[in-house]
Short mmCIF file of C-alpha atoms in Angstrom, two decimals:
data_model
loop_
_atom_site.label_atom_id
_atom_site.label_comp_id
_atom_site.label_asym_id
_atom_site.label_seq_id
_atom_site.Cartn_x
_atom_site.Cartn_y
_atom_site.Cartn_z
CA UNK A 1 0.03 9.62 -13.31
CA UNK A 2 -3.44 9.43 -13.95
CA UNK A 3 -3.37 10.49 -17.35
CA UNK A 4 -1.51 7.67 -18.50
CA UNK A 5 -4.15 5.29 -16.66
CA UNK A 6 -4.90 2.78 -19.63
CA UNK A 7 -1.45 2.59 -21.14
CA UNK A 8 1.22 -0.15 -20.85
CA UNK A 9 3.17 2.80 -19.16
CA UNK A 10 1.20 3.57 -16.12
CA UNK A 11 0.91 -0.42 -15.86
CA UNK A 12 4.50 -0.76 -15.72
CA UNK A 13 5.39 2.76 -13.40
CA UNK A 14 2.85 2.02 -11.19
CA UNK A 15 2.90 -1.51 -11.17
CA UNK A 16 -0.80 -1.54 -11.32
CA UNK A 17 -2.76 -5.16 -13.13
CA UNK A 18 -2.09 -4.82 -16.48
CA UNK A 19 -6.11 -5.63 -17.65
CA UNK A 20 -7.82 -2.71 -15.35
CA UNK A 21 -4.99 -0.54 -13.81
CA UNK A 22 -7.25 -0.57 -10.25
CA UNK A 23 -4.60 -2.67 -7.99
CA UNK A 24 -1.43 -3.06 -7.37
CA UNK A 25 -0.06 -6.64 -8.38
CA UNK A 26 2.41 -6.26 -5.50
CA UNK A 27 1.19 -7.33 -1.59
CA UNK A 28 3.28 -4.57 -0.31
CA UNK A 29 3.54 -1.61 -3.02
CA UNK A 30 6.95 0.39 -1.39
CA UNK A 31 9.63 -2.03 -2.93
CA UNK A 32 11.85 -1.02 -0.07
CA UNK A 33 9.03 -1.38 2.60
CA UNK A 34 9.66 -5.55 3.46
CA UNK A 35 13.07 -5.81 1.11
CA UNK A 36 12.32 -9.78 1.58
CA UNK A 37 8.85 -9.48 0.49
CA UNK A 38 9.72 -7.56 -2.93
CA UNK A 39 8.72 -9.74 -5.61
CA UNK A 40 5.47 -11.09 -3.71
CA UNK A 41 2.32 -10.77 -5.71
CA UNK A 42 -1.18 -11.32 -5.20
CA UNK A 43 -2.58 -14.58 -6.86
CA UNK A 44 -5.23 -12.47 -8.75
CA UNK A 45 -6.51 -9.13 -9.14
CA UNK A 46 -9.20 -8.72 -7.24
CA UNK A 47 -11.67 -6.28 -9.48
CA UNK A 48 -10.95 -8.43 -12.93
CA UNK A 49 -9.73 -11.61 -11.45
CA UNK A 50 -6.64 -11.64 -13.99
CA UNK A 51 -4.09 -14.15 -12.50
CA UNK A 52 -1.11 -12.64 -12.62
CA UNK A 53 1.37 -16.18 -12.87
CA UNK A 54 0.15 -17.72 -15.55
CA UNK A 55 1.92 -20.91 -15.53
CA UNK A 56 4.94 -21.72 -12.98
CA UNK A 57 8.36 -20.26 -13.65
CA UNK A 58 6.34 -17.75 -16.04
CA UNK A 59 8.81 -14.59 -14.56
CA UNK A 60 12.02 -16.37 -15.45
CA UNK A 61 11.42 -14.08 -18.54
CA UNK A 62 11.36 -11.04 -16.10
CA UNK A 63 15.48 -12.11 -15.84
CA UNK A 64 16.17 -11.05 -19.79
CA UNK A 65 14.18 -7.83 -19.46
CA UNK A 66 16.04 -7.11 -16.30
CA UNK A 67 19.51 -6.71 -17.88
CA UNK A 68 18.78 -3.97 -19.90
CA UNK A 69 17.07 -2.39 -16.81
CA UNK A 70 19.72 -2.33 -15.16
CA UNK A 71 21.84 -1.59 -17.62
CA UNK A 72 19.82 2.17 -18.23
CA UNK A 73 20.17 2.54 -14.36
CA UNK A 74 24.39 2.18 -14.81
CA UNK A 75 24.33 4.12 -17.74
CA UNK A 76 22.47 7.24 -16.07
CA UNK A 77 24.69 6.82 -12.92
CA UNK A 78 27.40 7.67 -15.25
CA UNK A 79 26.22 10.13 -17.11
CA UNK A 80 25.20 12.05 -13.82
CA UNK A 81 28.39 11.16 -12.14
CA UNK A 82 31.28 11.28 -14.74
CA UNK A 83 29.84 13.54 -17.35
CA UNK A 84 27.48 15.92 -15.67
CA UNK A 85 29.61 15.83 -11.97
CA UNK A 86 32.96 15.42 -13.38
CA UNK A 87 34.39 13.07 -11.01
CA UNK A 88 36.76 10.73 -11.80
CA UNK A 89 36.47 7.00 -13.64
CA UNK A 90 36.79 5.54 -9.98
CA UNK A 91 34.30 7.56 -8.30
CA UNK A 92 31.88 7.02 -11.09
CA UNK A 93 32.59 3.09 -10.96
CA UNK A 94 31.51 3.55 -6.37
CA UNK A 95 28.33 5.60 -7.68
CA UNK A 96 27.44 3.28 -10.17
CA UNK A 97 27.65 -0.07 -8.22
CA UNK A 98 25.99 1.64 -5.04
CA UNK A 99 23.18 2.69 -7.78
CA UNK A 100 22.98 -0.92 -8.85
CA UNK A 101 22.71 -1.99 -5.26
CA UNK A 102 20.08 0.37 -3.84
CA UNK A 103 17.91 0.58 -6.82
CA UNK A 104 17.56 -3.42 -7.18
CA UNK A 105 14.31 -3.80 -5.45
CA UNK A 106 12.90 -1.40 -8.29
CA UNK A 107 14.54 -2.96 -11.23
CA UNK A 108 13.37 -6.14 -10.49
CA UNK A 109 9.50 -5.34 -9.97
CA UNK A 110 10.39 -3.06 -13.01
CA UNK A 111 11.33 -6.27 -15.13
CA UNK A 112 8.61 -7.94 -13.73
CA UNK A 113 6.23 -5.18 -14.40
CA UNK A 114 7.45 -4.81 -18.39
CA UNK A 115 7.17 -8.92 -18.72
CA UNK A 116 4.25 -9.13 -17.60
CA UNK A 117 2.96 -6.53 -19.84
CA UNK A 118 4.30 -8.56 -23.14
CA UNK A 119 1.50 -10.95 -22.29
CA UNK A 120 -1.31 -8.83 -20.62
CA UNK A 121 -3.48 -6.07 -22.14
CA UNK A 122 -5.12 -3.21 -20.82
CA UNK A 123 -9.40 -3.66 -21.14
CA UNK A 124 -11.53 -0.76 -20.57
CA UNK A 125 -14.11 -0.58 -18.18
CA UNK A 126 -17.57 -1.33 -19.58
CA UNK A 127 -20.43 1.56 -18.80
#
């Protein structure tokens, strides 16, 4: 992943501050490690001090970007189920709902992680 280090990309994979890619944005950075803790963030960076909420409520925004998220996750179970598997519509509609269900952590932080890069822009390092 390194190679995409100063793209919106590796920001939004890796879920690494959008201004210097150094940190995660995320106290714990396994979405699945504290399910309760998923969403908690760090106040600030702490090598470019960007504040990552940047007025209250400011990831409300993260809910719109999450839909289509989500969406691409259904739409792949499909195609990997139905199409590529061959199993039937009702098998495909178990494997797409347990998809939706055990990849939420990620498409949340993923939402969060693409919102967040609307606003925020990747600086390089001064030498």
């Amino acid at each position: 992943m390194k190679f995409l280090k100063g793209t919106k990309i590796y920001s939004i994979i890796t879920g690494a501050c959008p201004v210097c890619h150094e940190e995660s944005m995320y106290e714990h950075k396994n979405p699945y490690s504290a399910i309760s803790q998923t969403l908690k963030m760090n106040e600030r960076c702490s090598h470019c001090q960007t504040k990552y909420k940047m007025e209250p409520s400011f990831f409300y925004g993260a809910m719109y970007v999450s839909y289509p998220v989500g969406i691409a996750f259904a739409v792949a179970a499909f195609v990997i189920s139905h199409l590529i598997l061959e199993m039937n519509l009702l098998h495909s509609f178990y494997v797409i709902a347990a998809t939706m269900i055990l990849s939420l952590p990620i498409v949340m932080r993923l939402a969060r992680n693409i919102w967040i890069n609307f606003f925020k822009h990747y600086k390089k390092k001064k030498d």
